[in-house]
Structure formats: C-alpha cells, structure tokens
XYZ file of C-alpha atoms in Angstrom:
760
model
C 0.000 0.000 0.000
C 1.079 3.563 -0.523
C -0.239 6.989 0.340
C 0.240 10.638 -0.437
C -0.162 13.848 1.553
C -0.389 17.057 -0.431
C 1.248 20.122 1.081
C 0.563 22.382 -1.919
C 0.139 22.167 -5.680
C 3.892 21.753 -6.055
C 4.893 19.931 -2.872
C 3.856 16.577 -1.496
C 4.788 13.723 0.801
C 4.477 10.173 -0.464
C 4.917 6.973 1.489
C 4.923 3.247 0.869
C 6.198 -0.089 2.101
C 9.799 -0.614 1.084
C 11.724 -3.856 1.001
C 12.130 -5.990 4.120
C 9.292 -4.337 5.986
C 10.516 -0.753 5.800
C 8.404 2.391 5.929
C 9.606 4.862 3.322
C 8.574 8.509 3.039
C 9.583 10.695 0.119
C 9.599 14.449 -0.171
C 9.318 15.793 -3.659
C 7.900 18.135 -6.224
C 4.893 17.595 -8.428
C 7.049 16.994 -11.502
C 8.163 13.675 -9.977
C 4.712 12.160 -9.503
C 4.747 9.990 -12.610
C 8.158 8.460 -12.044
C 8.097 4.664 -12.417
C 9.352 2.750 -9.372
C 13.108 2.111 -9.685
C 15.054 -0.726 -8.200
C 17.881 0.115 -5.853
C 18.335 1.936 -2.621
C 14.710 2.161 -1.564
C 13.453 -1.105 -3.020
C 11.425 -1.890 -6.101
C 8.118 -1.012 -4.421
C 8.995 2.618 -3.980
C 9.055 5.561 -6.340
C 12.040 7.597 -5.177
C 11.027 11.190 -4.707
C 12.965 13.964 -3.112
C 14.854 13.637 0.088
C 13.568 10.595 1.891
C 13.109 8.905 5.209
C 13.223 5.127 5.592
C 12.454 3.377 8.869
C 13.924 -0.098 8.465
C 12.716 -3.266 10.158
C 16.090 -3.664 11.885
C 15.662 -0.350 13.712
C 18.003 1.711 11.605
C 16.670 4.949 10.171
C 17.999 6.088 6.811
C 17.710 9.716 5.816
C 18.630 10.715 2.286
C 19.850 14.285 1.830
C 19.449 15.899 -1.555
C 21.758 18.909 -1.255
C 25.512 18.463 -1.793
C 27.731 18.707 1.292
C 31.190 20.148 0.769
C 32.013 20.411 4.445
C 29.278 22.831 5.500
C 27.548 20.243 7.673
C 24.455 20.354 5.474
C 23.837 16.617 5.682
C 23.874 16.643 9.483
C 21.527 19.600 9.898
C 18.997 18.484 7.293
C 18.885 14.977 8.741
C 18.336 16.289 12.272
C 15.301 18.275 11.127
C 13.620 15.067 9.936
C 14.825 13.059 12.936
C 13.432 15.672 15.329
C 9.896 15.497 14.021
C 10.111 11.711 13.743
C 11.313 11.563 17.360
C 14.040 9.200 16.208
C 16.956 7.740 18.120
C 19.784 9.785 16.588
C 22.292 7.027 17.295
C 20.380 4.786 14.854
C 20.246 7.363 12.056
C 22.289 6.794 8.899
C 22.611 9.758 6.547
C 23.039 9.044 2.845
C 23.812 11.606 0.131
C 21.594 11.481 -2.927
C 22.840 11.859 -6.469
C 20.907 13.844 -9.034
C 17.262 12.791 -9.109
C 16.118 12.894 -12.712
C 13.540 11.256 -14.914
C 12.168 11.668 -18.420
C 8.811 13.336 -18.892
C 7.496 14.046 -22.395
C 11.047 14.209 -23.662
C 12.095 16.752 -21.046
C 14.038 16.110 -17.832
C 12.070 16.175 -14.601
C 14.108 16.792 -11.497
C 12.926 14.598 -8.675
C 14.518 16.558 -5.841
C 13.661 20.087 -6.940
C 16.441 22.677 -6.668
C 19.169 20.330 -5.349
C 21.860 22.972 -4.930
C 24.196 24.186 -2.211
C 25.386 27.759 -2.081
C 24.488 31.144 -0.585
C 23.298 29.504 2.649
C 20.104 28.226 1.023
C 19.836 24.564 2.042
C 18.247 24.853 5.494
C 15.692 27.610 4.793
C 14.670 25.889 1.556
C 14.129 22.494 3.209
C 12.922 23.511 6.682
C 9.169 23.151 6.081
C 9.201 19.982 3.976
C 11.626 18.038 6.144
C 9.619 18.714 9.283
C 6.454 17.572 7.540
C 8.148 14.352 6.417
C 9.288 13.541 9.932
C 5.873 14.404 11.344
C 4.162 12.130 8.823
C 6.464 9.268 9.783
C 5.718 9.755 13.468
C 1.950 9.971 12.803
C 1.939 6.737 10.755
C 3.931 4.904 13.426
C 1.564 6.123 16.141
C -1.449 4.899 14.143
C 0.184 1.490 13.672
C 0.961 1.302 17.385
C -2.607 2.260 18.275
C -3.912 -0.654 16.219
C -1.366 -3.060 17.663
C -2.057 -2.086 21.284
C -5.773 -1.490 20.952
C -5.511 2.031 22.324
C -6.448 5.449 20.943
C -3.469 7.244 19.427
C -3.897 10.105 21.876
C -2.954 7.708 24.692
C 0.427 7.108 23.086
C 3.533 9.210 22.797
C 6.924 8.779 21.170
C 10.375 9.093 22.636
C 13.734 8.352 21.055
C 12.495 5.800 18.530
C 9.977 4.106 20.833
C 6.185 4.374 21.159
C 5.107 4.401 24.815
C 1.531 3.719 25.881
C -0.198 5.286 28.849
C -0.151 1.860 30.540
C 3.629 1.588 30.116
C 3.772 -0.796 27.154
C 6.507 0.004 24.641
C 7.002 -0.725 20.939
C 10.059 0.188 18.903
C 9.772 1.903 15.550
C 11.340 -1.189 13.997
C 8.408 -3.272 15.251
C 5.936 -0.917 13.611
C 7.609 0.098 10.335
C 5.898 -2.434 8.080
C 2.453 -1.901 9.594
C 2.832 1.872 9.413
C 3.207 1.692 5.636
C -0.297 0.166 5.360
C -2.044 3.010 7.181
C -4.355 5.214 5.108
C -3.030 8.694 4.472
C -4.299 11.473 6.736
C -6.594 13.998 5.075
C -4.259 16.837 6.026
C -0.612 17.118 6.946
C -0.035 15.849 10.513
C 0.678 18.437 13.223
C 4.259 19.408 13.923
C 5.966 19.195 17.301
C 5.754 22.106 19.669
C 9.118 23.829 19.483
C 9.569 23.597 23.254
C 9.543 19.812 22.839
C 12.582 19.796 20.561
C 15.415 17.590 21.817
C 17.613 17.481 18.676
C 17.064 20.834 16.995
C 19.006 23.441 18.917
C 21.320 20.916 20.558
C 24.977 20.605 19.480
C 25.856 17.560 17.396
C 29.031 16.451 15.704
C 29.030 16.123 11.940
C 27.806 12.719 10.785
C 31.113 12.288 8.962
C 33.333 13.660 11.743
C 34.840 10.368 12.885
C 35.535 9.252 9.335
C 37.112 12.629 8.567
C 39.515 12.703 11.523
C 40.530 9.056 11.051
C 41.209 9.463 7.347
C 38.370 7.173 6.315
C 36.045 9.755 4.773
C 35.973 9.419 1.009
C 35.980 12.665 -0.912
C 35.252 13.094 -4.597
C 38.942 12.788 -5.421
C 39.044 9.365 -3.762
C 36.361 7.970 -6.047
C 37.053 6.041 -9.206
C 35.480 3.391 -11.407
C 37.176 0.103 -12.189
C 40.223 0.473 -14.410
C 39.936 4.247 -14.902
C 42.855 6.040 -16.521
C 44.141 9.327 -15.084
C 43.846 12.485 -17.179
C 45.575 15.820 -16.634
C 45.375 18.821 -18.935
C 47.930 21.339 -20.124
C 45.803 24.476 -20.439
C 46.382 27.760 -22.227
C 47.246 30.345 -19.536
C 45.963 33.267 -21.614
C 42.233 34.054 -21.714
C 41.317 33.991 -25.387
C 44.721 32.501 -26.293
C 45.694 29.506 -28.422
C 48.267 26.716 -28.699
C 51.629 27.563 -30.253
C 53.775 24.424 -29.946
C 53.641 21.072 -28.135
C 55.768 17.917 -28.348
C 53.029 15.287 -28.371
C 55.470 12.596 -29.452
C 57.694 13.166 -26.415
C 54.680 13.046 -24.114
C 53.515 9.785 -25.676
C 56.886 8.151 -25.003
C 56.658 8.633 -21.234
C 56.180 5.283 -19.509
C 52.556 4.804 -18.545
C 51.123 7.376 -20.974
C 48.313 5.964 -23.127
C 47.028 8.869 -25.173
C 47.536 12.588 -25.899
C 44.404 14.460 -26.993
C 43.736 18.040 -28.098
C 40.690 19.565 -26.380
C 39.008 22.546 -28.036
C 36.793 24.993 -26.109
C 33.102 24.994 -26.949
C 32.050 28.260 -28.503
C 28.882 30.143 -27.623
C 28.215 28.361 -24.333
C 27.344 30.113 -21.094
C 30.195 30.878 -18.722
C 30.912 28.079 -16.275
C 29.304 25.383 -18.413
C 31.990 24.537 -20.953
C 35.680 23.841 -21.501
C 37.249 27.181 -20.634
C 40.468 27.341 -22.701
C 42.330 25.295 -25.354
C 44.154 22.387 -23.753
C 45.951 19.095 -24.322
C 44.906 16.066 -22.291
C 47.434 13.427 -21.271
C 45.939 10.053 -20.307
C 48.053 7.660 -18.292
C 48.019 4.706 -15.952
C 48.584 6.882 -12.857
C 48.935 10.476 -11.707
C 52.737 10.504 -11.766
C 52.891 9.283 -15.361
C 50.199 11.717 -16.478
C 52.039 14.680 -14.935
C 55.334 13.525 -16.435
C 53.656 13.289 -19.823
C 52.260 16.784 -19.453
C 55.694 18.143 -18.570
C 57.172 16.416 -21.628
C 54.750 18.289 -23.874
C 56.658 21.521 -23.213
C 53.581 23.303 -24.525
C 53.838 26.970 -25.460
C 50.891 29.261 -25.941
C 50.009 32.459 -27.791
C 48.153 35.510 -26.527
C 44.704 36.167 -27.928
C 43.661 39.262 -29.861
C 43.448 41.259 -26.625
C 45.693 41.012 -23.582
C 44.171 40.656 -20.109
C 44.904 43.917 -18.255
C 46.734 44.087 -14.939
C 44.983 45.074 -11.731
C 46.623 48.500 -11.931
C 45.190 49.080 -15.405
C 41.695 48.095 -14.297
C 41.929 50.293 -11.208
C 42.969 53.301 -13.266
C 40.053 52.695 -15.600
C 37.707 52.637 -12.608
C 39.043 55.953 -11.346
C 38.552 57.440 -14.807
C 34.943 56.267 -14.790
C 34.334 57.786 -11.362
C 35.841 61.100 -12.454
C 34.010 61.356 -15.765
C 32.120 64.588 -15.144
C 31.081 64.716 -18.798
C 28.829 61.727 -18.182
C 30.250 59.653 -21.038
C 30.382 56.617 -18.764
C 26.840 55.848 -17.706
C 26.621 53.575 -14.672
C 23.875 51.150 -13.801
C 22.023 52.864 -10.969
C 21.194 50.179 -8.440
C 19.245 52.356 -6.002
C 18.418 56.046 -5.852
C 16.576 57.525 -2.854
C 16.126 61.261 -2.415
C 18.748 63.600 -3.899
C 22.392 62.940 -2.962
C 23.617 65.997 -4.883
C 21.298 68.338 -2.984
C 22.267 66.707 0.308
C 25.932 67.303 -0.478
C 25.338 70.997 -1.115
C 23.563 71.446 2.216
C 25.951 69.299 4.252
C 27.921 70.671 7.175
C 30.687 68.250 6.243
C 31.437 65.923 3.322
C 33.770 62.937 3.245
C 35.108 60.790 0.418
C 37.206 57.614 0.328
C 38.257 55.069 -2.283
C 38.782 51.365 -1.568
C 40.468 48.670 -3.632
C 40.002 44.894 -3.585
C 41.960 42.375 -5.678
C 40.962 39.312 -7.650
C 40.457 36.368 -5.265
C 40.635 32.624 -5.951
C 38.623 29.962 -4.138
C 41.557 27.620 -3.452
C 39.308 24.863 -2.116
C 41.133 22.252 -0.056
C 40.230 19.645 -2.663
C 40.939 20.777 -6.204
C 38.368 20.111 -8.956
C 38.201 16.527 -10.190
C 35.752 14.330 -12.045
C 35.288 10.665 -12.971
C 33.454 9.780 -16.189
C 32.423 6.406 -17.554
C 31.052 6.531 -21.094
C 29.386 3.320 -22.219
C 29.393 3.641 -25.998
C 26.163 5.350 -27.049
C 24.040 3.967 -24.246
C 24.828 5.814 -21.008
C 27.232 7.999 -19.071
C 28.113 8.074 -15.375
C 29.651 11.215 -13.868
C 31.076 11.318 -10.333
C 31.949 14.822 -9.172
C 31.597 17.099 -6.161
C 29.384 19.793 -7.624
C 27.284 22.364 -5.825
C 24.695 22.173 -8.602
C 23.944 18.657 -9.869
C 21.279 20.038 -12.193
C 23.814 22.327 -13.853
C 26.158 19.353 -14.212
C 23.373 17.397 -15.902
C 22.746 20.236 -18.361
C 26.419 20.237 -19.372
C 26.577 16.464 -19.796
C 23.323 16.298 -21.737
C 24.384 19.055 -24.134
C 27.756 17.459 -24.812
C 26.485 13.888 -25.256
C 22.936 14.319 -26.519
C 21.847 11.536 -24.171
C 18.324 11.200 -22.804
C 17.704 11.874 -19.100
C 17.510 8.182 -18.231
C 20.944 7.622 -19.828
C 22.704 10.102 -17.535
C 23.775 9.270 -13.980
C 25.181 12.150 -11.900
C 26.656 11.015 -8.573
C 27.635 13.647 -5.998
C 30.133 12.523 -3.326
C 31.429 14.642 -0.451
C 33.521 17.572 -1.659
C 36.483 19.183 0.029
C 35.181 22.748 0.105
C 32.844 24.591 -2.237
C 32.775 28.371 -1.589
C 31.006 28.847 -4.941
C 33.761 27.231 -7.045
C 31.763 24.049 -7.572
C 28.807 26.004 -8.904
C 30.852 26.107 -12.108
C 30.900 22.952 -14.223
C 34.000 23.536 -16.375
C 35.912 20.616 -14.870
C 32.981 18.304 -15.584
C 32.852 19.595 -19.162
C 36.582 18.874 -19.503
C 36.197 15.312 -18.244
C 33.300 14.623 -20.602
C 35.241 16.147 -23.504
C 38.183 13.841 -22.778
C 35.885 10.819 -22.511
C 34.300 11.640 -25.867
C 37.639 12.279 -27.574
C 39.798 9.345 -26.390
C 40.710 7.080 -29.284
C 43.645 4.874 -28.296
C 42.644 1.202 -28.113
C 44.116 0.963 -24.612
C 41.721 3.569 -23.206
C 38.735 3.669 -25.558
C 36.435 1.636 -23.308
C 37.879 2.660 -19.945
C 36.586 5.329 -17.538
C 38.683 8.455 -17.076
C 39.549 10.308 -13.888
C 40.374 13.971 -14.455
C 42.632 15.566 -11.840
C 43.575 19.209 -11.297
C 46.781 20.210 -9.530
C 46.924 23.257 -7.264
C 48.702 25.119 -10.059
C 45.794 24.294 -12.385
C 43.315 25.422 -9.767
C 44.825 28.863 -9.187
C 45.523 29.545 -12.861
C 42.051 28.570 -14.115
C 39.625 29.485 -11.345
C 36.398 31.457 -11.604
C 37.693 34.382 -9.553
C 35.908 36.825 -7.304
C 36.121 40.024 -9.335
C 38.498 42.855 -8.571
C 36.580 45.904 -7.340
C 37.114 49.621 -6.782
C 34.707 51.603 -4.574
C 34.325 55.347 -4.188
C 32.105 56.460 -1.325
C 30.842 59.950 -0.513
C 28.981 60.897 2.651
C 27.180 64.116 3.564
C 26.972 64.927 7.285
C 24.574 67.418 8.883
C 25.187 69.610 11.933
C 23.803 66.897 14.223
C 26.564 64.550 13.047
C 24.125 62.311 11.181
C 24.638 60.936 7.678
C 22.065 62.586 5.413
C 23.576 61.642 2.061
C 25.425 58.562 0.799
C 26.742 57.914 -2.707
C 28.425 54.589 -3.380
C 30.095 53.907 -6.715
C 31.571 50.530 -7.503
C 33.483 49.406 -10.587
C 34.192 45.741 -11.265
C 33.994 43.051 -13.929
C 30.609 41.400 -13.453
C 30.559 37.669 -12.864
C 27.246 37.546 -14.747
C 28.823 38.394 -18.113
C 28.271 35.445 -20.433
C 25.478 34.002 -18.285
C 22.397 35.046 -20.277
C 21.873 38.095 -18.055
C 20.687 41.387 -19.625
C 23.400 44.043 -19.638
C 21.314 46.373 -17.482
C 21.171 43.707 -14.751
C 24.864 42.775 -14.595
C 25.244 44.684 -11.319
C 23.246 41.995 -9.517
C 26.304 39.866 -8.835
C 28.154 42.804 -7.302
C 25.676 44.882 -5.284
C 22.515 44.299 -3.232
C 20.090 47.242 -3.612
C 18.793 47.059 -0.043
C 22.149 46.443 1.643
C 22.846 48.844 4.499
C 23.094 51.752 4.883
C 20.270 51.837 2.323
C 17.078 52.581 4.203
C 18.970 54.347 6.995
C 20.061 57.396 4.981
C 17.374 59.645 3.436
C 19.442 60.473 0.360
C 21.098 57.316 -0.899
C 22.456 56.271 -4.258
C 24.505 53.301 -5.429
C 25.951 52.986 -8.938
C 27.844 50.206 -10.657
C 30.339 50.618 -13.508
C 31.429 47.622 -15.612
C 35.122 46.900 -16.139
C 36.221 44.781 -19.096
C 38.138 41.586 -18.339
C 38.583 38.171 -19.934
C 39.279 36.335 -16.674
C 36.602 33.840 -15.687
C 34.537 35.133 -12.778
C 32.279 33.379 -10.328
C 30.568 33.349 -6.965
C 32.879 33.565 -3.936
C 31.233 33.065 -0.546
C 28.300 35.431 -1.133
C 30.161 37.951 -3.310
C 27.493 40.699 -3.567
C 27.467 40.888 0.228
C 31.185 40.366 0.832
C 32.729 42.727 -1.704
C 30.873 45.968 -0.819
C 30.970 45.256 2.934
C 34.693 45.988 3.224
C 34.223 49.469 1.766
C 30.915 50.271 3.458
C 31.819 49.184 6.986
C 35.288 50.739 6.771
C 33.833 54.030 5.577
C 31.307 54.143 8.425
C 34.250 53.769 10.803
C 36.081 56.593 9.016
C 33.055 58.848 9.353
C 32.773 58.129 13.072
C 36.471 58.905 13.561
C 36.209 62.178 11.641
C 33.312 63.181 13.895
C 35.226 62.073 17.013
C 32.490 59.558 17.840
C 32.647 56.031 19.187
C 32.194 53.741 16.109
C 29.872 51.416 18.021
C 27.653 54.227 19.279
C 27.654 55.776 15.807
C 26.440 52.534 14.227
C 23.747 52.068 16.845
C 22.567 55.637 16.287
C 22.353 54.947 12.552
C 20.181 51.891 13.196
C 17.960 53.891 15.554
C 14.836 52.462 17.121
C 14.049 48.876 16.252
C 12.010 48.665 13.052
C 11.495 46.553 9.955
C 13.220 47.805 6.810
C 12.016 46.621 3.395
C 14.473 44.139 1.944
C 13.779 42.580 -1.430
C 16.690 40.162 -1.234
C 16.405 36.771 0.438
C 15.667 36.936 4.151
C 13.848 40.236 4.441
C 12.525 42.350 5.988
C 15.562 43.567 7.900
C 15.032 44.008 11.647
C 17.302 46.805 12.864
C 16.849 45.722 16.498
C 18.331 42.286 15.763
C 21.291 43.864 13.982
C 21.839 46.279 16.867
C 21.716 43.343 19.260
C 24.547 41.422 17.570
C 26.642 44.597 17.574
C 26.082 45.053 21.295
C 26.875 41.412 22.042
C 30.097 41.546 20.016
C 31.116 44.719 21.840
C 30.341 43.142 25.198
C 32.296 39.989 24.368
C 35.448 41.888 23.411
C 35.018 44.488 26.192
C 34.470 47.514 23.976
C 34.755 49.788 27.017
C 38.530 49.588 26.391
C 38.103 51.175 22.957
C 39.743 54.499 23.823
C 42.289 53.445 26.437
C 43.544 50.080 25.169
C 47.089 49.826 23.821
C 45.663 47.472 21.235
C 43.197 48.455 18.545
C 39.552 47.388 18.641
C 37.447 47.277 15.498
C 33.837 46.388 14.880
C 31.603 45.824 11.846
C 28.287 44.174 11.039
C 26.369 42.693 8.132
C 22.998 41.315 7.133
C 23.382 38.286 4.880
C 20.608 36.038 3.566
C 18.445 36.720 6.609
C 21.252 36.351 9.174
C 22.513 39.162 11.428
C 26.260 39.053 12.082
C 28.820 41.246 13.840
C 32.580 40.909 14.211
C 34.794 42.528 16.824
C 38.564 42.253 16.376
C 41.472 43.146 18.677
C 44.819 43.902 17.047
C 48.233 44.582 18.558
C 50.846 46.466 16.524
C 54.199 44.748 15.999
C 57.506 45.885 14.563
C 56.785 44.287 11.198
C 52.989 44.381 11.069
C 50.204 43.332 13.409
C 49.089 40.463 15.595
C 45.394 39.603 15.840
C 44.895 38.936 19.538
C 41.170 38.204 19.524
C 38.375 37.670 17.025
C 34.719 37.600 18.067
C 31.828 36.623 15.808
C 28.199 36.987 16.909
C 25.386 35.597 14.762
C 21.611 35.615 14.885
C 20.463 33.014 12.358
C 17.013 32.467 13.765
C 16.596 28.995 15.209
C 19.998 27.279 15.096
C 19.471 23.680 13.953
C 22.901 22.482 15.089
C 24.778 25.062 17.196
C 28.021 23.086 17.007
C 27.892 23.001 13.228
C 26.979 26.687 13.139
C 29.908 27.515 15.402
C 32.241 25.635 13.056
C 30.868 27.537 10.063
C 31.313 30.906 11.779
C 34.846 30.061 12.876
C 35.875 28.742 9.484
C 34.314 31.633 7.597
C 35.931 34.193 9.901
C 39.383 32.626 9.601
C 39.027 32.380 5.828
C 37.888 35.996 5.591
C 40.775 37.216 7.768
C 43.351 35.149 5.889
C 42.020 36.460 2.581
C 42.010 40.071 3.749
C 45.510 39.843 5.201
C 47.415 38.041 2.496
C 45.636 37.059 -0.677
C 45.491 38.517 -4.164
C 45.431 37.057 -7.643
C 47.550 39.194 -9.942
C 47.895 39.339 -13.720
C 51.124 40.075 -15.555
C 51.760 39.830 -19.289
C 48.195 38.649 -19.753
C 48.165 35.666 -17.408
C 47.659 34.845 -13.734
C 50.928 34.797 -11.795
C 50.018 32.635 -8.788
C 51.009 28.964 -9.014
C 50.494 27.519 -5.530
C 50.248 28.184 -1.819
C 53.808 29.500 -1.913
C 52.534 32.702 -3.560
C 48.875 32.387 -2.541
C 49.278 31.686 1.205
C 45.819 30.571 2.318
C 45.342 30.425 6.114
C 48.864 31.445 7.030
C 49.220 30.898 10.774
C 50.366 34.419 11.554
C 48.989 36.856 12.387
C 45.672 34.986 12.618
C 44.071 34.594 16.062
C 44.436 31.398 18.056
C 40.672 30.966 17.995
C 37.463 32.674 16.939
C 35.130 33.291 19.878
C 31.536 32.793 18.792
C 28.206 33.847 20.242
C 25.007 32.357 18.825
C 21.941 34.415 19.656
C 19.041 32.292 20.982
C 16.044 32.747 18.712
C 12.737 31.187 17.742
C 12.643 32.898 14.342
C 12.701 30.860 11.136
C 16.183 29.405 10.528
C 18.554 30.781 7.926
C 21.625 29.215 6.386
C 25.137 29.638 7.747
C 27.768 28.754 5.166
C 28.835 32.280 4.116
C 27.426 34.601 6.750
C 30.634 34.808 8.786
C 32.597 36.351 5.909
C 31.389 39.905 5.062
C 32.003 41.833 8.301
C 35.309 40.181 9.272
C 37.605 42.122 6.911
C 36.257 45.607 7.738
C 36.326 44.856 11.478
C 39.987 43.915 11.029
C 40.798 47.063 9.043
C 39.040 49.207 11.642
C 41.034 47.553 14.431
C 44.269 48.095 12.504
C 43.479 51.795 12.261
C 42.997 52.047 16.027
C 46.226 50.125 16.634
C 48.464 51.871 14.094
C 46.694 55.102 13.060
C 46.996 53.826 9.478
C 43.773 53.578 7.477
C 44.061 50.642 5.089
C 41.806 51.066 2.070
C 43.466 48.514 -0.166
C 43.647 44.735 0.240
C 45.591 42.577 0.911
C 46.035 44.377 4.191
C 49.541 43.362 5.281
C 51.123 44.442 2.020
C 49.342 47.799 2.099
C 50.079 48.365 5.790
C 53.769 47.765 5.157
C 53.725 50.261 2.285
C 51.925 52.960 4.259
C 54.021 52.597 7.431
C-alpha cells in the first residue's frame, strides 16, 4: 500500500512499504509524480522522490539528503530536522547523500529533488518546512500502527527516542511498527508538527555525521572515487584568456612510460560561462597520476596571446578611477538604487567625506581541487562522479555534450572538500566529458577516465571573485548624522556570459537594499562595468562580501572624523528597532536584531577599552541572507605588522538547527575571511595569472591569525537561515578598523599586510 499527503500544488509527501518491511517517506515536487518505481536503494516497491526517510525493520533509520555537502555540515543539519519530528533515536540514524534525481517526462528532464543545490546559505531555509512535515508524517503513521497493535487510541500514546510508549507503560520500537505503518491510510491533512519547546535534537549541538571518518582518514571525498580500471587524465591548459596553442611535443609526451594517449581539447564556442571547456588544452591520459604529470611536462607546450591582452589590476583600477571622475557623463553607470537627492544633500551638508577602496581578484583555493570521474558506455549511457554544488547544472552540461536522454545520464555527488562557490561552475565536468568523448587509443577507448587538477591548475584557471574599486561619498549634517550617501563601484561582473541582460549585470556585485540603504534619506549606489577576460564566479556570497569591506570601513572613518565612538555611531544609525524593506532573500531587515549582535560583540570583546587600550579594537556588522552578524577584532601592533589577539563573531540566524555546526561555520568563515584580507590577491602580468600555488597564494597562514574565533550564537525562535557564508562579510572591515585604532593607518586597499607595510 502507498499513500500521499499534499502540502501544496507543487509539494507533497508520499509513502509506501519498502523492502524488508521498511516504511519509506519521500519528499518531492509535483514533476516527480509519474516516475516509475526504480530498483535500488529504496526497493522496487517505492518511487524515489525527493529527500527521503526510511524506517527499516532492523531499527536503523535512513535519511537521504538531496543537497551536496562540501564540508558545510548540510547533511547533518537536514537529517536532524527530519529526525526531530520523527522523534528518532539519533544514534540509529544513517545519513546518505543522494545523487541527481532525474527522470524523463514528455522528452524533457524532470528533477525529482527540486532545486538540489548548495550555495548562498540556502539549504536549510529551503528544506525547513518539507523536512519537518516528512518527519511528522512518519511519526503519525507509526503512532497509528501502534494504536492498532495495542488497541488504544493514538492520543494515549507518545513517542520518545524511537519508541512508542503507551499510557499503561507498554513500549514498541519503531522497527516493530515500520511495516504496519506503511499500510495506514493517508491522513486527510498534513499531521501536526511538534511544539518547538519539545525539541530535543534541533538546537542541541551535534558532531558532523562524517566527523569520525574525517579525523581518522576514512572519509571518502570526490577525489578518492574512481570506477574500475579508470585512466588518469591531466590537462595542459592555455594560460591566456582567449589565447591559443603555439607548440607542443606530443610525441615526447607519448613516449613517457605509462602514458596511453595525448588528446587536443578545443573549447566549446557560444556556451554560457561556467558550463563549458574554458580554454584550449591538451589532455594526457596515463596509468597513474605521476605518469600523467610527467607526460604533461614532456609536452613543453607553449601558448600564444589572444587578440586582446588581459589587463593588470593596476590598469583596471585606473580605468575605474577614470569612470568615477568622468564629469562629462560619457560613462553611464547602472544605478542600483536612488533615494532622495544625494547631490542636494551634499550641497547642504555641514561636512562631506570621500574615500576610495580597492580589492583584488580572489581565488577559491578549495582544499580539494576540482576533479571528475566519467564512464562513457558507448552510445548507451554515461556516469559522472563529481563534487558539484549544482547537480542540475552538471546534468545540463553532460546532456548538451552527449545528446543523451535523461535516463541515460547518472550524476553522482560525493562529499567535496570545500565549495565556496567554485563548484557552482561545471567547467571541470565539461573537460572530463570532452576527454571521454575524444579518447581514441585502443588501450583507453572503453575505460573510464579520472580527471585531476593540480593546485597550479586550480589557481591559474579558477572562476575568480572580481576585482573591485569603490568610491564612497557621505554628507553629514550639523547633528553629526549621515544625510547623504553615494556609493560607486566598478568591477567586472561575474554575470557576463550568463544570459543576463546588460542592465542587470550589477546583480552579482551589489545588493540594492544592503545597508546603509534605508537608513540614509538620500542614498544612491551605482555600478560601472570593467572589461576583463578572466573567468569570474561566486565567492562566498560575493554581492554581500565585496561591498561590505568598503561600506563598513567608511562608516568607521566617518565616526572617527566626527570624534564619535564607532559602536555608538552605528547604533545611532540603526535607531529604534524597526522593519526595513528588503527585497533580497531573508527580508525584511530588523534593525533591532542587527543592533543586538553589535552590542553582544562589543560586550564579548570588552568595547569599554576602545579608547584606552594599547591594542586596537574594530567592529563591523552585516545582514546576509536573513542572518545578522557582527565581528569585533582586537589587534596589537608589531615591529613588522600586526598580531590579531582576539576575534569575536556573533550571529543571529534564527533557530539554530545544530549550534556546534553553526559555530564551526562561523569560525571557518571568519578565519578564511581574515586570511584572505591579510594576504591574498590574484595578480595578472603579461596577460596571465601569476600565482602557481600556496607558496605565492598563502591561504590560512598561521600568523597573524588569532588562536581561535570566539563565537556567540543568539538564541532565537525565528525561522532558521543558512550559515555557510554569513561569517565572511564583516570580518575584513572589522579587522581594518582595528588596525586603524592600533596603528593610526587607514588601510583602504587589500591585501592588508602588504598595504600596511607600504603605508608605514
């Protein structure tokens, strides 16, 4: 027997008896309703839909998680939401990642799991309602089965830790009831959810489900996966955007022991950015990694510049300054927001301030470099194994390149070693498929291929966070309040080449309602495009991160110029608690909640020392995807730079599903943000990226980073938000503000240590 509970026209819960007496509940979208029952994980009596819950007859509880996990703890948090409503014994829960759910429907793909994407802290808020309903349905069905078994009304039963307990003391385990529960008729409406004060999993700290495997070296990442007798492939890529091959000794490469094949790979033309082979390359296929790398070295490939040479950062910065200073109006910006009249406010102002800030290109440098395994079975099917943040985007690439039908494509998504937005791009998957389609040597024609990237490959061919230049102007009245704010930003948009109208390219760089919008009566933000051929992509919430450094630093500058405490100045700007309109995800913006995280950060670092401390204290805040975050940093000056003595991060994310996982995300994001601000920059010289490894791109250098990041998680009953990027935006400006207090040097250009050394 099976049943279905409709939540809306597009969302439903479906349940059935699985194999071996299991109760299986699926969570899906309406486009999956007509999927024929597959054989496999859930048994041949079950149509696999969405994330799922399976209560097995042996007492184990399997929870399938649709969204990729690249170390964010997504799998743990999503599983605990279901387990909470089910009232499951967490020690019996087994979490299983799901590959891409896809089926054919009238010749078009139908995606079983809906969005199935990780990035921009979306997983928890997107799944919160459905996962609770799935767990609640499971608990309701089990209670009905127990009521029949015990001959008692269901309201005389309650559940606790995987056991049904009757009012007379009799007990039945979920395992005893799983099969019978699957035969219960569906309720007419969705079962009631738990009262939040009855939660015993949500809100309690829990280690990551993969923690033990990770620390003992047993966790398998994408790079550990392979298929049978796969051959290793590495690519020699053109280092010049728009460039081409000049010379290559293919014969010498082919003579290296272990090398099977040498293949030219040509970029696809006319495809959207991030979905195709990025540059011309030569693939070397070999029996192992060492042989493949030796073969690549033997190529001694040389490359030619394209028709236009990629400009240096200095050239782009000068162009930005020209655009800002174009009084003739020849360079028309995209106006992102325009409230009141900033020009009139400037004329009436008692004081006006201006500052310009510079940020470099930034690479993702994920701990695990891109990699992909592909098995192509003639013209019948293809299997792709890759850590991607967007399995649906991966499918689109594979389908376009092969022409296969949906049922011929299998996308498997193992654990990835860091995402940060890099794995939203599918270029490495496109490369692997291109190699699989092109291999011709008899020794490799029918064998899977495993494409590997080295760290050099990763830094030279990333989808970088764009370089940016900001010019900010503020108008101050006689009461020392900001009455006018004009923010101009110039950068290469990451949306170029992504089917986005030219007049909307600013969307990847600026958020219209980002503060101080809504707090200043006369407010304007403009974006100017800069031309670049470098590939660009999402980096840890770029439209929030990039402007935050300039905005929060400038607010600190204004407070200093007015001889005001930066904390008090920010709180005065926020004013009385109120709801500000916010059209981005997470709105409206509650100024009281933002003020609260500022106050808590100040309290934690003892802001009362702000004026008298020998060290410098800095503070900054941000509102990101519905989360309220503040950083407070303490910096001590040293003979050759600075030492970060303390770092505090306070976050209000609504209801925290797993506080321990949230703490880890805040700590990791803060350390990454500080490391990036202190040391990192991608530079271009003679048309190509200069960085080749951690030796000249020193991610997470131990000094002068703090020993730990002190975190405060604000208790809340509000709807939960995500956490993966929220600890990034306000860290860098809090650091720069602390450096100013410690050294009297205002750093407006990143990376900070290099600029501080120059200015001192």
